[in-house]
Amino acid sequence: MNIKEATKKMKQDSSRMAALSLEERNRALEAVTRALQKNRERIFAANREDMDAAKASGVPESVMKRLKFDEHKLEDVLAGIEGLIGLPDPIGKVQLARELDEGLKLYRVSCPIGVIGIIFEARPDALVQISSLCIKSGNCAVLKGGKETARTNRVLFETIYQAALQAGAPEGCMLQAEQHNEIDELLSCHGSVDLLIPRGSNQFVQYIMNNTKIPVMGHADGICHIYVDQDADLSKAVPVIVDAKTQYTAACNAAETLLVNRACAAEMLPVIAAALKDAGVKIRGTREAAELIRPVAECEVMEEEEFHTEYLDMVISVKLVEDVQEAIAHINQYGSHHTDSILTENRETAELFMQLVDSAGVYQNCSTRFADGFRYGFGAEVGISTGKIHARGPVGLEGLVTYKYRLFGQGHIVGDYASGKKQFHFKELQ
């Protein structure tokens, strides 16, 4: 069966998936947790084969980190599923209740999106996060992972799918696409797939967006900034900057650019640069920034247009700015609208930054690495959205539901209102 035929069957099963009770969906997640624990050695063995093959083929070290699925990654995804189980039901929430006229009542109620296609590169833990979120939110999921972790993805999918089936989920709750040519086939399924969520490189995401009629939710890159204000506390700034750059460099929420206010640059930048050097970070900066950095660390001079760069590696760009307004202008021009942080003790400056920076996440005095569904208490995430429609930032359960309007009447007809015989009174219902 090809992808088009399979997604048509999934579309039919999506109503059954949506109708599962919260208890049934949570039981399915509990079954998935047990199955992952039971099959852990099979999963690790498959991942070791993937890692060996990737290393032999010359996959960059920054990507290798994303491919790994070990005990630590398993514990993380299990914690994410446990968190999901404890979250309230995202389905059936009444978002609006209004009486339009006597006996004519309108409700807006949350419901699953339907069939969601998720295409992701590298990270096999994404498969677990995505499938568990789709189960909790009552959606069917088409999963296409990268070829680098094909063995790991296959074992993970089989483990999760069989556990969900045995717990009562419909046959069409999940589908794995494994062949590269199936991506283009999936992109053509606009009659049966309701939403696509791509996770991967800028080029990859842009390809998905430009080659389908299906709505796409996601982000193309993650050029995140940290701005050090003149009112920053240096003792807070140094660990935040080092964490944002080095805690996990391959993540889309790792900091790529450091902006420093000129008024404090002579005092703070050498200290920050020394800390980055000690952490193993290569520093690139404008000529002005390099003059302050070079007494304590090497600094490669870069050109202005290079601030569009997403490194996903132990490299950071540095620039001096006159004030918070220039920092905001730089971020809005060169950033990817993902996550940006200001380091300052001045509340008014922080508020201005948060109002004017056009990003999904704006922070004060903390690392950009907090931009994550698990860290937000969403249980997990299917990805990060930098768009402004439907969902923004880390996309958890709320981003995987939409809503429908339910209208209850007593034989009401529009003609009575069009003729003036009746009038709407629009009363909010408690």
PDB file of N, CA and C in Angstrom, residues 1-60:
ATOM      1  N   MET A   1       0.847  -1.201   0.000  1.00  0.00           N
ATOM      2  CA  MET A   1       0.000   0.000   0.000  1.00  0.00           C
ATOM      3  C   MET A   1       0.881   1.250   0.000  1.00  0.00           C
ATOM      4  N   ASN A   2       0.606   2.187  -0.931  1.00  0.00           N
ATOM      5  CA  ASN A   2       1.416   3.404  -0.975  1.00  0.00           C
ATOM      6  C   ASN A   2       0.924   4.423   0.049  1.00  0.00           C
ATOM      7  N   ILE A   3       1.655   5.511   0.162  1.00  0.00           N
ATOM      8  CA  ILE A   3       1.360   6.510   1.187  1.00  0.00           C
ATOM      9  C   ILE A   3      -0.025   7.136   0.981  1.00  0.00           C
ATOM     10  N   LYS A   4      -0.385   7.425  -0.265  1.00  0.00           N
ATOM     11  CA  LYS A   4      -1.693   8.048  -0.527  1.00  0.00           C
ATOM     12  C   LYS A   4      -2.831   7.152  -0.060  1.00  0.00           C
ATOM     13  N   GLU A   5      -2.741   5.873  -0.382  1.00  0.00           N
ATOM     14  CA  GLU A   5      -3.793   4.938   0.029  1.00  0.00           C
ATOM     15  C   GLU A   5      -3.817   4.780   1.540  1.00  0.00           C
ATOM     16  N   ALA A   6      -2.621   4.716   2.140  1.00  0.00           N
ATOM     17  CA  ALA A   6      -2.533   4.532   3.592  1.00  0.00           C
ATOM     18  C   ALA A   6      -3.091   5.735   4.345  1.00  0.00           C
ATOM     19  N   THR A   7      -2.797   6.953   3.864  1.00  0.00           N
ATOM     20  CA  THR A   7      -3.298   8.137   4.573  1.00  0.00           C
ATOM     21  C   THR A   7      -4.809   8.303   4.405  1.00  0.00           C
ATOM     22  N   LYS A   8      -5.363   7.795   3.297  1.00  0.00           N
ATOM     23  CA  LYS A   8      -6.821   7.825   3.136  1.00  0.00           C
ATOM     24  C   LYS A   8      -7.485   6.944   4.192  1.00  0.00           C
ATOM     25  N   LYS A   9      -6.884   5.785   4.454  1.00  0.00           N
ATOM     26  CA  LYS A   9      -7.414   4.905   5.499  1.00  0.00           C
ATOM     27  C   LYS A   9      -7.242   5.537   6.874  1.00  0.00           C
ATOM     28  N   MET A  10      -6.105   6.219   7.061  1.00  0.00           N
ATOM     29  CA  MET A  10      -5.864   6.909   8.331  1.00  0.00           C
ATOM     30  C   MET A  10      -6.906   7.995   8.553  1.00  0.00           C
ATOM     31  N   LYS A  11      -7.260   8.696   7.476  1.00  0.00           N
ATOM     32  CA  LYS A  11      -8.258   9.769   7.590  1.00  0.00           C
ATOM     33  C   LYS A  11      -9.580   9.202   8.101  1.00  0.00           C
ATOM     34  N   GLN A  12      -9.928   8.000   7.621  1.00  0.00           N
ATOM     35  CA  GLN A  12     -11.153   7.360   8.093  1.00  0.00           C
ATOM     36  C   GLN A  12     -11.041   6.977   9.566  1.00  0.00           C
ATOM     37  N   ASP A  13      -9.856   6.534   9.970  1.00  0.00           N
ATOM     38  CA  ASP A  13      -9.640   6.130  11.365  1.00  0.00           C
ATOM     39  C   ASP A  13      -9.463   7.319  12.308  1.00  0.00           C
ATOM     40  N   SER A  14      -9.222   8.511  11.742  1.00  0.00           N
ATOM     41  CA  SER A  14      -8.950   9.670  12.601  1.00  0.00           C
ATOM     42  C   SER A  14     -10.147  10.020  13.485  1.00  0.00           C
ATOM     43  N   SER A  15     -11.367   9.744  13.001  1.00  0.00           N
ATOM     44  CA  SER A  15     -12.539  10.016  13.841  1.00  0.00           C
ATOM     45  C   SER A  15     -12.602   9.047  15.014  1.00  0.00           C
ATOM     46  N   ARG A  16     -12.175   7.801  14.793  1.00  0.00           N
ATOM     47  CA  ARG A  16     -12.121   6.823  15.886  1.00  0.00           C
ATOM     48  C   ARG A  16     -11.049   7.206  16.894  1.00  0.00           C
ATOM     49  N   MET A  17      -9.926   7.699  16.380  1.00  0.00           N
ATOM     50  CA  MET A  17      -8.848   8.132  17.272  1.00  0.00           C
ATOM     51  C   MET A  17      -9.305   9.311  18.120  1.00  0.00           C
ATOM     52  N   ALA A  18     -10.015  10.236  17.494  1.00  0.00           N
ATOM     53  CA  ALA A  18     -10.502  11.427  18.202  1.00  0.00           C
ATOM     54  C   ALA A  18     -11.538  11.076  19.262  1.00  0.00           C
ATOM     55  N   ALA A  19     -12.228   9.948  19.047  1.00  0.00           N
ATOM     56  CA  ALA A  19     -13.301   9.562  19.965  1.00  0.00           C
ATOM     57  C   ALA A  19     -12.808   8.794  21.189  1.00  0.00           C
ATOM     58  N   LEU A  20     -11.517   8.424  21.211  1.00  0.00           N
ATOM     59  CA  LEU A  20     -10.989   7.719  22.385  1.00  0.00           C
ATOM     60  C   LEU A  20     -11.099   8.610  23.615  1.00  0.00           C
ATOM     61  N   SER A  21     -11.483   8.037  24.715  1.00  0.00           N
ATOM     62  CA  SER A  21     -11.590   8.809  25.961  1.00  0.00           C
ATOM     63  C   SER A  21     -10.200   9.153  26.487  1.00  0.00           C
ATOM     64  N   LEU A  22     -10.142  10.106  27.402  1.00  0.00           N
ATOM     65  CA  LEU A  22      -8.866  10.470  28.029  1.00  0.00           C
ATOM     66  C   LEU A  22      -8.248   9.246  28.696  1.00  0.00           C
ATOM     67  N   GLU A  23      -9.064   8.444  29.370  1.00  0.00           N
ATOM     68  CA  GLU A  23      -8.561   7.254  30.046  1.00  0.00           C
ATOM     69  C   GLU A  23      -7.946   6.280  29.046  1.00  0.00           C
ATOM     70  N   GLU A  24      -8.590   6.097  27.890  1.00  0.00           N
ATOM     71  CA  GLU A  24      -8.061   5.183  26.873  1.00  0.00           C
ATOM     72  C   GLU A  24      -6.747   5.709  26.298  1.00  0.00           C
ATOM     73  N   ARG A  25      -6.669   7.010  26.045  1.00  0.00           N
ATOM     74  CA  ARG A  25      -5.419   7.584  25.502  1.00  0.00           C
ATOM     75  C   ARG A  25      -4.291   7.507  26.525  1.00  0.00           C
ATOM     76  N   ASN A  26      -4.597   7.737  27.799  1.00  0.00           N
ATOM     77  CA  ASN A  26      -3.568   7.622  28.838  1.00  0.00           C
ATOM     78  C   ASN A  26      -3.109   6.183  29.019  1.00  0.00           C
ATOM     79  N   ARG A  27      -4.047   5.237  28.891  1.00  0.00           N
ATOM     80  CA  ARG A  27      -3.663   3.827  28.988  1.00  0.00           C
ATOM     81  C   ARG A  27      -2.720   3.447  27.846  1.00  0.00           C
ATOM     82  N   ALA A  28      -2.977   4.004  26.672  1.00  0.00           N
ATOM     83  CA  ALA A  28      -2.093   3.753  25.531  1.00  0.00           C
ATOM     84  C   ALA A  28      -0.693   4.301  25.804  1.00  0.00           C
ATOM     85  N   LEU A  29      -0.611   5.472  26.403  1.00  0.00           N
ATOM     86  CA  LEU A  29       0.690   6.049  26.740  1.00  0.00           C
ATOM     87  C   LEU A  29       1.405   5.221  27.800  1.00  0.00           C
ATOM     88  N   GLU A  30       0.668   4.731  28.763  1.00  0.00           N
ATOM     89  CA  GLU A  30       1.265   3.859  29.789  1.00  0.00           C
ATOM     90  C   GLU A  30       1.815   2.586  29.153  1.00  0.00           C
ATOM     91  N   ALA A  31       1.075   2.052  28.182  1.00  0.00           N
ATOM     92  CA  ALA A  31       1.529   0.856  27.466  1.00  0.00           C
ATOM     93  C   ALA A  31       2.796   1.153  26.670  1.00  0.00           C
ATOM     94  N   VAL A  32       2.868   2.332  26.074  1.00  0.00           N
ATOM     95  CA  VAL A  32       4.062   2.743  25.328  1.00  0.00           C
ATOM     96  C   VAL A  32       5.266   2.829  26.268  1.00  0.00           C
ATOM     97  N   THR A  33       5.074   3.393  27.431  1.00  0.00           N
ATOM     98  CA  THR A  33       6.163   3.504  28.415  1.00  0.00           C
ATOM     99  C   THR A  33       6.705   2.125  28.771  1.00  0.00           C
ATOM    100  N   ARG A  34       5.812   1.193  29.068  1.00  0.00           N
ATOM    101  CA  ARG A  34       6.245  -0.162  29.427  1.00  0.00           C
ATOM    102  C   ARG A  34       6.978  -0.838  28.261  1.00  0.00           C
ATOM    103  N   ALA A  35       6.458  -0.640  27.054  1.00  0.00           N
ATOM    104  CA  ALA A  35       7.064  -1.272  25.882  1.00  0.00           C
ATOM    105  C   ALA A  35       8.461  -0.719  25.597  1.00  0.00           C
ATOM    106  N   LEU A  36       8.640   0.576  25.754  1.00  0.00           N
ATOM    107  CA  LEU A  36       9.960   1.176  25.541  1.00  0.00           C
ATOM    108  C   LEU A  36      10.972   0.640  26.549  1.00  0.00           C
ATOM    109  N   GLN A  37      10.548   0.505  27.784  1.00  0.00           N
ATOM    110  CA  GLN A  37      11.442  -0.044  28.812  1.00  0.00           C
ATOM    111  C   GLN A  37      11.786  -1.502  28.524  1.00  0.00           C
ATOM    112  N   LYS A  38      10.794  -2.258  28.088  1.00  0.00           N
ATOM    113  CA  LYS A  38      10.994  -3.682  27.802  1.00  0.00           C
ATOM    114  C   LYS A  38      11.939  -3.880  26.622  1.00  0.00           C
ATOM    115  N   ASN A  39      11.850  -2.999  25.635  1.00  0.00           N
ATOM    116  CA  ASN A  39      12.639  -3.147  24.403  1.00  0.00           C
ATOM    117  C   ASN A  39      13.881  -2.267  24.365  1.00  0.00           C
ATOM    118  N   ARG A  40      14.292  -1.758  25.502  1.00  0.00           N
ATOM    119  CA  ARG A  40      15.390  -0.798  25.547  1.00  0.00           C
ATOM    120  C   ARG A  40      16.671  -1.339  24.902  1.00  0.00           C
ATOM    121  N   GLU A  41      17.014  -2.596  25.154  1.00  0.00           N
ATOM    122  CA  GLU A  41      18.266  -3.132  24.607  1.00  0.00           C
ATOM    123  C   GLU A  41      18.202  -3.264  23.090  1.00  0.00           C
ATOM    124  N   ARG A  42      17.037  -3.629  22.550  1.00  0.00           N
ATOM    125  CA  ARG A  42      16.866  -3.671  21.095  1.00  0.00           C
ATOM    126  C   ARG A  42      17.040  -2.282  20.495  1.00  0.00           C
ATOM    127  N   ILE A  43      16.472  -1.292  21.176  1.00  0.00           N
ATOM    128  CA  ILE A  43      16.561   0.091  20.700  1.00  0.00           C
ATOM    129  C   ILE A  43      18.007   0.566  20.716  1.00  0.00           C
ATOM    130  N   PHE A  44      18.715   0.317  21.823  1.00  0.00           N
ATOM    131  CA  PHE A  44      20.110   0.761  21.943  1.00  0.00           C
ATOM    132  C   PHE A  44      21.001   0.059  20.907  1.00  0.00           C
ATOM    133  N   ALA A  45      20.756  -1.232  20.673  1.00  0.00           N
ATOM    134  CA  ALA A  45      21.558  -1.983  19.705  1.00  0.00           C
ATOM    135  C   ALA A  45      21.359  -1.422  18.299  1.00  0.00           C
ATOM    136  N   ALA A  46      20.103  -1.109  17.953  1.00  0.00           N
ATOM    137  CA  ALA A  46      19.827  -0.525  16.636  1.00  0.00           C
ATOM    138  C   ALA A  46      20.497   0.833  16.499  1.00  0.00           C
ATOM    139  N   ASN A  47      20.486   1.597  17.580  1.00  0.00           N
ATOM    140  CA  ASN A  47      21.093   2.927  17.526  1.00  0.00           C
ATOM    141  C   ASN A  47      22.610   2.847  17.395  1.00  0.00           C
ATOM    142  N   ARG A  48      23.226   1.853  18.044  1.00  0.00           N
ATOM    143  CA  ARG A  48      24.677   1.689  17.900  1.00  0.00           C
ATOM    144  C   ARG A  48      25.047   1.386  16.445  1.00  0.00           C
ATOM    145  N   GLU A  49      24.232   0.593  15.776  1.00  0.00           N
ATOM    146  CA  GLU A  49      24.468   0.315  14.357  1.00  0.00           C
ATOM    147  C   GLU A  49      24.337   1.588  13.534  1.00  0.00           C
ATOM    148  N   ASP A  50      23.320   2.376  13.818  1.00  0.00           N
ATOM    149  CA  ASP A  50      23.139   3.651  13.107  1.00  0.00           C
ATOM    150  C   ASP A  50      24.314   4.589  13.344  1.00  0.00           C
ATOM    151  N   MET A  51      24.754   4.670  14.585  1.00  0.00           N
ATOM    152  CA  MET A  51      25.875   5.559  14.927  1.00  0.00           C
ATOM    153  C   MET A  51      27.160   5.132  14.222  1.00  0.00           C
ATOM    154  N   ASP A  52      27.418   3.832  14.196  1.00  0.00           N
ATOM    155  CA  ASP A  52      28.626   3.325  13.525  1.00  0.00           C
ATOM    156  C   ASP A  52      28.580   3.632  12.032  1.00  0.00           C
ATOM    157  N   ALA A  53      27.405   3.423  11.420  1.00  0.00           N
ATOM    158  CA  ALA A  53      27.265   3.688   9.987  1.00  0.00           C
ATOM    159  C   ALA A  53      27.411   5.172   9.683  1.00  0.00           C
ATOM    160  N   ALA A  54      26.849   6.022  10.560  1.00  0.00           N
ATOM    161  CA  ALA A  54      26.942   7.474  10.361  1.00  0.00           C
ATOM    162  C   ALA A  54      28.381   7.946  10.486  1.00  0.00           C
ATOM    163  N   LYS A  55      29.087   7.404  11.468  1.00  0.00           N
ATOM    164  CA  LYS A  55      30.494   7.788  11.666  1.00  0.00           C
ATOM    165  C   LYS A  55      31.336   7.371  10.473  1.00  0.00           C
ATOM    166  N   ALA A  56      31.082   6.164   9.951  1.00  0.00           N
ATOM    167  CA  ALA A  56      31.840   5.660   8.810  1.00  0.00           C
ATOM    168  C   ALA A  56      31.588   6.481   7.554  1.00  0.00           C
ATOM    169  N   SER A  57      30.405   7.064   7.448  1.00  0.00           N
ATOM    170  CA  SER A  57      30.065   7.861   6.262  1.00  0.00           C
ATOM    171  C   SER A  57      30.459   9.330   6.395  1.00  0.00           C
ATOM    172  N   GLY A  58      31.087   9.679   7.521  1.00  0.00           N
ATOM    173  CA  GLY A  58      31.595  11.041   7.695  1.00  0.00           C
ATOM    174  C   GLY A  58      30.576  12.063   8.131  1.00  0.00           C
ATOM    175  N   VAL A  59      29.518  11.641   8.843  1.00  0.00           N
ATOM    176  CA  VAL A  59      28.527  12.578   9.364  1.00  0.00           C
ATOM    177  C   VAL A  59      29.191  13.519  10.366  1.00  0.00           C
ATOM    178  N   PRO A  60      28.983  14.838  10.263  1.00  0.00           N
ATOM    179  CA  PRO A  60      29.629  15.798  11.176  1.00  0.00           C
ATOM    180  C   PRO A  60      29.299  15.513  12.641  1.00  0.00           C
TER     181      PRO A  60
END
